[in-house]
mmCIF file with all atom_site columns, C-alpha atoms in Angstrom:
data_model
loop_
_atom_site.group_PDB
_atom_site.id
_atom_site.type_symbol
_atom_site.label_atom_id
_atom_site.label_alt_id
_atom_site.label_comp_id
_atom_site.label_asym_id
_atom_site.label_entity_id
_atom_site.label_seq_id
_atom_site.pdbx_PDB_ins_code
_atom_site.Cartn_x
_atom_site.Cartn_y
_atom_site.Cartn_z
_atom_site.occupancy
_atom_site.B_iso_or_equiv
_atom_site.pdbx_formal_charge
_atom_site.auth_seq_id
_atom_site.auth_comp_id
_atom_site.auth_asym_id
_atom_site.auth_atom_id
_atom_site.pdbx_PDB_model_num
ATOM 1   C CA . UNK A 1 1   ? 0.000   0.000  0.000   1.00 0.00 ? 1   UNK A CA 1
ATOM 2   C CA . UNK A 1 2   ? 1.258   3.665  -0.979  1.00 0.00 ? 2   UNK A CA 1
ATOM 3   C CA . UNK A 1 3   ? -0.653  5.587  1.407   1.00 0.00 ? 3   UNK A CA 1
ATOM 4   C CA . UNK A 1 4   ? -2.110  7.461  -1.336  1.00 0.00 ? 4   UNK A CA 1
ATOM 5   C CA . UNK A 1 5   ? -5.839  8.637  -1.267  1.00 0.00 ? 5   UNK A CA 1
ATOM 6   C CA . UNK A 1 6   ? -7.974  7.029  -4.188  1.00 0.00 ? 6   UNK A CA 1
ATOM 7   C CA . UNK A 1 7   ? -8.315  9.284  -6.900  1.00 0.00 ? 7   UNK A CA 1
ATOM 8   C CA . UNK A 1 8   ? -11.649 11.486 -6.571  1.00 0.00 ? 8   UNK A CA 1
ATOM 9   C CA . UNK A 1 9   ? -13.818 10.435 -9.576  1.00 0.00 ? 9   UNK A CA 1
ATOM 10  C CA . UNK A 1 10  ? -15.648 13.858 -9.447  1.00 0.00 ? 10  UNK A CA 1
ATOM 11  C CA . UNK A 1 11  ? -12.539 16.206 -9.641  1.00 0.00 ? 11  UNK A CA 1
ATOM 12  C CA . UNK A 1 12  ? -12.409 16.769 -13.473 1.00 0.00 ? 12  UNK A CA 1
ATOM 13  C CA . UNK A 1 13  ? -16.092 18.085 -13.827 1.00 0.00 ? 13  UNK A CA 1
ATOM 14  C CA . UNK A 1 14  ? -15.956 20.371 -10.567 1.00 0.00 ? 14  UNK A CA 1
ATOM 15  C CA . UNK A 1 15  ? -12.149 21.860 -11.927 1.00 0.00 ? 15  UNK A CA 1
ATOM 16  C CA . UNK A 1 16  ? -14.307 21.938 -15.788 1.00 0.00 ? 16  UNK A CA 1
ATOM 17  C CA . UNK A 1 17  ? -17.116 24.012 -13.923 1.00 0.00 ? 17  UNK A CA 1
ATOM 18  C CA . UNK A 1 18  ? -15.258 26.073 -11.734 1.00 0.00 ? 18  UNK A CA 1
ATOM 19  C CA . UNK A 1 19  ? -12.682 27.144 -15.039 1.00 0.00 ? 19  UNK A CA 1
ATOM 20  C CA . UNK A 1 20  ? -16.024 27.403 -17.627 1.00 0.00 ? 20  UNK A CA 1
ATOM 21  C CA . UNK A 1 21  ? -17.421 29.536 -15.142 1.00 0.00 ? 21  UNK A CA 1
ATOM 22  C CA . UNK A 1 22  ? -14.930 32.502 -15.249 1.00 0.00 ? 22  UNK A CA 1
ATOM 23  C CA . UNK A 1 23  ? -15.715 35.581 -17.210 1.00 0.00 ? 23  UNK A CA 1
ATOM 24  C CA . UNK A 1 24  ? -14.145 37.105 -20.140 1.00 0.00 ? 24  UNK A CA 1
ATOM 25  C CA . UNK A 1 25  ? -11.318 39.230 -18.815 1.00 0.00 ? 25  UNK A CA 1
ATOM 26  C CA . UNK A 1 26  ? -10.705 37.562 -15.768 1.00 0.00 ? 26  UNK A CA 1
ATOM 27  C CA . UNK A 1 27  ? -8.760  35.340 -13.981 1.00 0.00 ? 27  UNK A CA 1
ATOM 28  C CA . UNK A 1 28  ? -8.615  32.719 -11.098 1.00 0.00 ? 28  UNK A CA 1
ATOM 29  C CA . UNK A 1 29  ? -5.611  31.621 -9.723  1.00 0.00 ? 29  UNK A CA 1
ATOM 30  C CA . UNK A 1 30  ? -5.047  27.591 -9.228  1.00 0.00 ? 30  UNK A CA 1
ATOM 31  C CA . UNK A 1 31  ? -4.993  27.755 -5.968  1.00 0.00 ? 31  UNK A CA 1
ATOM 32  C CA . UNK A 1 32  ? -8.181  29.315 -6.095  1.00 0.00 ? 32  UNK A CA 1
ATOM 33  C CA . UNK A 1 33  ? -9.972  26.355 -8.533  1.00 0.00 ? 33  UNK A CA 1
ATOM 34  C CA . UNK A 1 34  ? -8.600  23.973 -6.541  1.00 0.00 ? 34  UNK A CA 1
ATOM 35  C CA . UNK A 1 35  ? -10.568 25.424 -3.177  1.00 0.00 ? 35  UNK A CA 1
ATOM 36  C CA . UNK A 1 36  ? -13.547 26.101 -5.553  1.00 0.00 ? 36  UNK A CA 1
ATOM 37  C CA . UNK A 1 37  ? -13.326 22.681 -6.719  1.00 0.00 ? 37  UNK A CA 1
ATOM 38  C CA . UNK A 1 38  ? -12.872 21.502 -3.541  1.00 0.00 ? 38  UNK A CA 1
ATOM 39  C CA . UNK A 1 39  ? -9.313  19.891 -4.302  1.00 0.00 ? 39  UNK A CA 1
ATOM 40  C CA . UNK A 1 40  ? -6.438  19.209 -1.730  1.00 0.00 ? 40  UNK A CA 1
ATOM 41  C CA . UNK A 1 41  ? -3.828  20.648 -4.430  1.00 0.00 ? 41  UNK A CA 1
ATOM 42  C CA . UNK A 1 42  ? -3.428  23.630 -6.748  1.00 0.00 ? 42  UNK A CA 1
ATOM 43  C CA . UNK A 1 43  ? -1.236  21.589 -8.627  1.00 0.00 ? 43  UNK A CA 1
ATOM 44  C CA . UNK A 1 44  ? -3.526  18.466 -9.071  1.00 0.00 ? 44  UNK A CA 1
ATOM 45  C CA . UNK A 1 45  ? -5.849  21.617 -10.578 1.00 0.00 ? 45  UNK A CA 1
ATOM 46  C CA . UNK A 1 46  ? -3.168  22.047 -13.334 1.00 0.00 ? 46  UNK A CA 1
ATOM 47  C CA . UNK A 1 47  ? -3.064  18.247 -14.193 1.00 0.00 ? 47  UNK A CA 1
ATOM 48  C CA . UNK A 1 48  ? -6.621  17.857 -14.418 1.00 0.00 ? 48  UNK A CA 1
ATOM 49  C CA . UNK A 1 49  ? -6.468  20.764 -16.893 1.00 0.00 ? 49  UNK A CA 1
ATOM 50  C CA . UNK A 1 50  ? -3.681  19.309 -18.692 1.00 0.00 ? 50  UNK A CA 1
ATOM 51  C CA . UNK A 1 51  ? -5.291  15.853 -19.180 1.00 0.00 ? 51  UNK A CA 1
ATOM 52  C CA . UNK A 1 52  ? -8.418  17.587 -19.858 1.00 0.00 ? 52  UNK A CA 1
ATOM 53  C CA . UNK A 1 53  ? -10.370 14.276 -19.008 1.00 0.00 ? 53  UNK A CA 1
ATOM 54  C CA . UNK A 1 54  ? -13.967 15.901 -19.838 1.00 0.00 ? 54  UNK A CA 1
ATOM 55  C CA . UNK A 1 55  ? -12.928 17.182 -23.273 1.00 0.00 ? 55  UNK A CA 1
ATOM 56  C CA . UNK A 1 56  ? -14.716 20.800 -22.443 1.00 0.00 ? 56  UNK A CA 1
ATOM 57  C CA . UNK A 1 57  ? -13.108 23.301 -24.306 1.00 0.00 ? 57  UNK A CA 1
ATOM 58  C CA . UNK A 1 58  ? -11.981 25.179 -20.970 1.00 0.00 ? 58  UNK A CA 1
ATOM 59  C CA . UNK A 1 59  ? -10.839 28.547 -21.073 1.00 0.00 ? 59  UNK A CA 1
ATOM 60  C CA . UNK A 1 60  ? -6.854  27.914 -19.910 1.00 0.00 ? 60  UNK A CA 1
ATOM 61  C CA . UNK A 1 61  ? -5.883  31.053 -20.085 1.00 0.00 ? 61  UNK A CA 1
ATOM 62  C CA . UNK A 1 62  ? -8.072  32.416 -17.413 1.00 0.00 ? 62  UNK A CA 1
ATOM 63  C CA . UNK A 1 63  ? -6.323  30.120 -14.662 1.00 0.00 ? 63  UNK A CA 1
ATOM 64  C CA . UNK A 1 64  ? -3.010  31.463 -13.791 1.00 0.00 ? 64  UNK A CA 1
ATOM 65  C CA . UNK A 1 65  ? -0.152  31.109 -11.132 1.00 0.00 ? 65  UNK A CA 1
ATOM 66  C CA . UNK A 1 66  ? -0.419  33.486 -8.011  1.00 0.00 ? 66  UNK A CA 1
ATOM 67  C CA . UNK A 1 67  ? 2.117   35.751 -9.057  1.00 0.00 ? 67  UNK A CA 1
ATOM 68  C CA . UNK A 1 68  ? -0.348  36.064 -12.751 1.00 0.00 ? 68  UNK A CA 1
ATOM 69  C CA . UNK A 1 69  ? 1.548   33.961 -14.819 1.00 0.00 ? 69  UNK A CA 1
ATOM 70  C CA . UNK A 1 70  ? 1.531   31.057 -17.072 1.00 0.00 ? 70  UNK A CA 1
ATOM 71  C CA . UNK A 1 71  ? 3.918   28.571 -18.532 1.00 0.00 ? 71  UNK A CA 1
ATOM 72  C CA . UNK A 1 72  ? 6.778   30.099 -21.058 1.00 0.00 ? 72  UNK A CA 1
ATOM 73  C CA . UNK A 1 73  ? 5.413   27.816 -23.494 1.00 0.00 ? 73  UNK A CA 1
ATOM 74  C CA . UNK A 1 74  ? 1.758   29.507 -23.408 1.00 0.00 ? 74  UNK A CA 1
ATOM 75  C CA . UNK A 1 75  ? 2.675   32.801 -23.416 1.00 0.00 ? 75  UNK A CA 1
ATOM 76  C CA . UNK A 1 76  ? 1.699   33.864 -27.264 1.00 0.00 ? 76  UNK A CA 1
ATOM 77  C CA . UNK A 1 77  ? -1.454  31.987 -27.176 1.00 0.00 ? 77  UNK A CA 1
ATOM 78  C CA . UNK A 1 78  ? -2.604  33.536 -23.958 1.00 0.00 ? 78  UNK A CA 1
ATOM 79  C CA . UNK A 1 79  ? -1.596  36.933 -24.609 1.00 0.00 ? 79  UNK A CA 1
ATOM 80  C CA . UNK A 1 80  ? -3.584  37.213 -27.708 1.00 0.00 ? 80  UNK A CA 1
ATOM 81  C CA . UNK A 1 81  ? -6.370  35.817 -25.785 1.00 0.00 ? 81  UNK A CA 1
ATOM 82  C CA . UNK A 1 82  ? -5.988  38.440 -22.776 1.00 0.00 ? 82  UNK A CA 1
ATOM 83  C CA . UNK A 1 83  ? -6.110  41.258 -25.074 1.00 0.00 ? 83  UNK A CA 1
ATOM 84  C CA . UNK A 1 84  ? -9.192  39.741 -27.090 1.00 0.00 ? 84  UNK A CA 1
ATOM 85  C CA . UNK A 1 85  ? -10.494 39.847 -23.658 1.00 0.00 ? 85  UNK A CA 1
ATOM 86  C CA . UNK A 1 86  ? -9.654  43.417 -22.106 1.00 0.00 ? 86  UNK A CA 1
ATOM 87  C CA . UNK A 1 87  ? -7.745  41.368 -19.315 1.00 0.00 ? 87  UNK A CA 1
ATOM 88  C CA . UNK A 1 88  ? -5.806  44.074 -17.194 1.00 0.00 ? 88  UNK A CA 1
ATOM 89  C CA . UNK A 1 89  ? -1.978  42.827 -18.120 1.00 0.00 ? 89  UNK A CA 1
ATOM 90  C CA . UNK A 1 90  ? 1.379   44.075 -16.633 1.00 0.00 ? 90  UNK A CA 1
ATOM 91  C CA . UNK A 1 91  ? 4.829   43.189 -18.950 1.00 0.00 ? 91  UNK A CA 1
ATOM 92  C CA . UNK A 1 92  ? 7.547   41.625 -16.276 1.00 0.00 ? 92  UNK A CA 1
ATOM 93  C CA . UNK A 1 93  ? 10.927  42.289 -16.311 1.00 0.00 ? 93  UNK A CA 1
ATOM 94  C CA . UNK A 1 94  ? 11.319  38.940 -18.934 1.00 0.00 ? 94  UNK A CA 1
ATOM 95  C CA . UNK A 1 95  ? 9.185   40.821 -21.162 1.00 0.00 ? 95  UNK A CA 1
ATOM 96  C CA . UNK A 1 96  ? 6.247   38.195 -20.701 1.00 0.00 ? 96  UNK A CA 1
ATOM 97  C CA . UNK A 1 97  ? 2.665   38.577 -19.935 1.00 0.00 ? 97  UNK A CA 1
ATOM 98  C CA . UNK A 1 98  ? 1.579   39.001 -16.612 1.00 0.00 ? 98  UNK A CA 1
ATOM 99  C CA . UNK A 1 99  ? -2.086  39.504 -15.258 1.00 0.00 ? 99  UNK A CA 1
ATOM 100 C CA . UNK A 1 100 ? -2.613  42.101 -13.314 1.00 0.00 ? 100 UNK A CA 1
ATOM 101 C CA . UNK A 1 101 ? -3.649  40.186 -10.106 1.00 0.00 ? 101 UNK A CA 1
ATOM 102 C CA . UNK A 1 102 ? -4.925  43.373 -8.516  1.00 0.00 ? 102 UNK A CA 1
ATOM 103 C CA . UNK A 1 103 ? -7.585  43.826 -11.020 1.00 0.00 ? 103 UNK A CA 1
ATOM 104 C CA . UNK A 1 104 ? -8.056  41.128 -13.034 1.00 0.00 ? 104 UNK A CA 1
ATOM 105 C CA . UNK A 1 105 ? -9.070  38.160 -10.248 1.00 0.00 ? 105 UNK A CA 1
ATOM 106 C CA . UNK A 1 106 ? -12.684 37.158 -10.212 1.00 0.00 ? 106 UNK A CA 1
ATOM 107 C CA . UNK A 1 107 ? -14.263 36.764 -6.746  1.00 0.00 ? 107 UNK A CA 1
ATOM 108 C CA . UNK A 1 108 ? -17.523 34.264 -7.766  1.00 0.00 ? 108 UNK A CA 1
ATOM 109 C CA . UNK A 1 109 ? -20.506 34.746 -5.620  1.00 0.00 ? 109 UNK A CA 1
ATOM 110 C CA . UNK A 1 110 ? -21.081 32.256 -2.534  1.00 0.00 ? 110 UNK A CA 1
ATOM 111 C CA . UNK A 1 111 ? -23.122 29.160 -3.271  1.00 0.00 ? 111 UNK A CA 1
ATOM 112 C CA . UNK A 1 112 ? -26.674 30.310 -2.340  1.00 0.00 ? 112 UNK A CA 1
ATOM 113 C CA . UNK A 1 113 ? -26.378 33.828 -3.647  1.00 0.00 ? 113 UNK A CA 1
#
């Protein structure tokens, strides 16, 4: 036995309906899906997105590190997508996209409201 907890069956379509849910032009960090989804880990949030085992078309971009960033690899992609979107950006020192954190994170209502 590895002492590891069975997976959670649910996960993928509670991370798929926390991500579809945020609006255009803004963002949720993964730490925040993964409370939202009710996960133990922001980074079992990124894997589920990565496998993409619902086959939504989920809107990536919106779900970003802490700090408001995203892998070097989807930098293009997402930038493009923030601007299509109005998403409040900041350039970093790397020249890369950054969200703007301060204005750009999404606070969803409570459950109930």
């Amino acid at each position: 036995m590895t002492g590891r907890a069975a997976p959670d069956p649910g996960l993928p379509r509670r991370v798929a309906d926390v991500v579809a849910g945020i609006p255009p032009g803004r963002v949720l960090s993964y730490r925040d899906v993964a409370e939202l989804a009710e996960c133990r880990s922001p980074r079992l949030v990124g894997t589920v997105m990565a496998r993409n085992p619902t086959g939504d078309e989920l809107p990536w971009w919106r779900v970003v590190t802490v700090q408001g960033t995203l892998a070097d690899h989807l930098q293009a992609e997402a930038r493009d997508r923030y601007r299509e979107e109005g998403t409040p950006l900041r350039e970093d020192d790397r020249h890369l996209v950054r969200v703007d954190m301060d204005h750009a994170l999404w606070t969803p209502d409570p459950p109930g409201a």
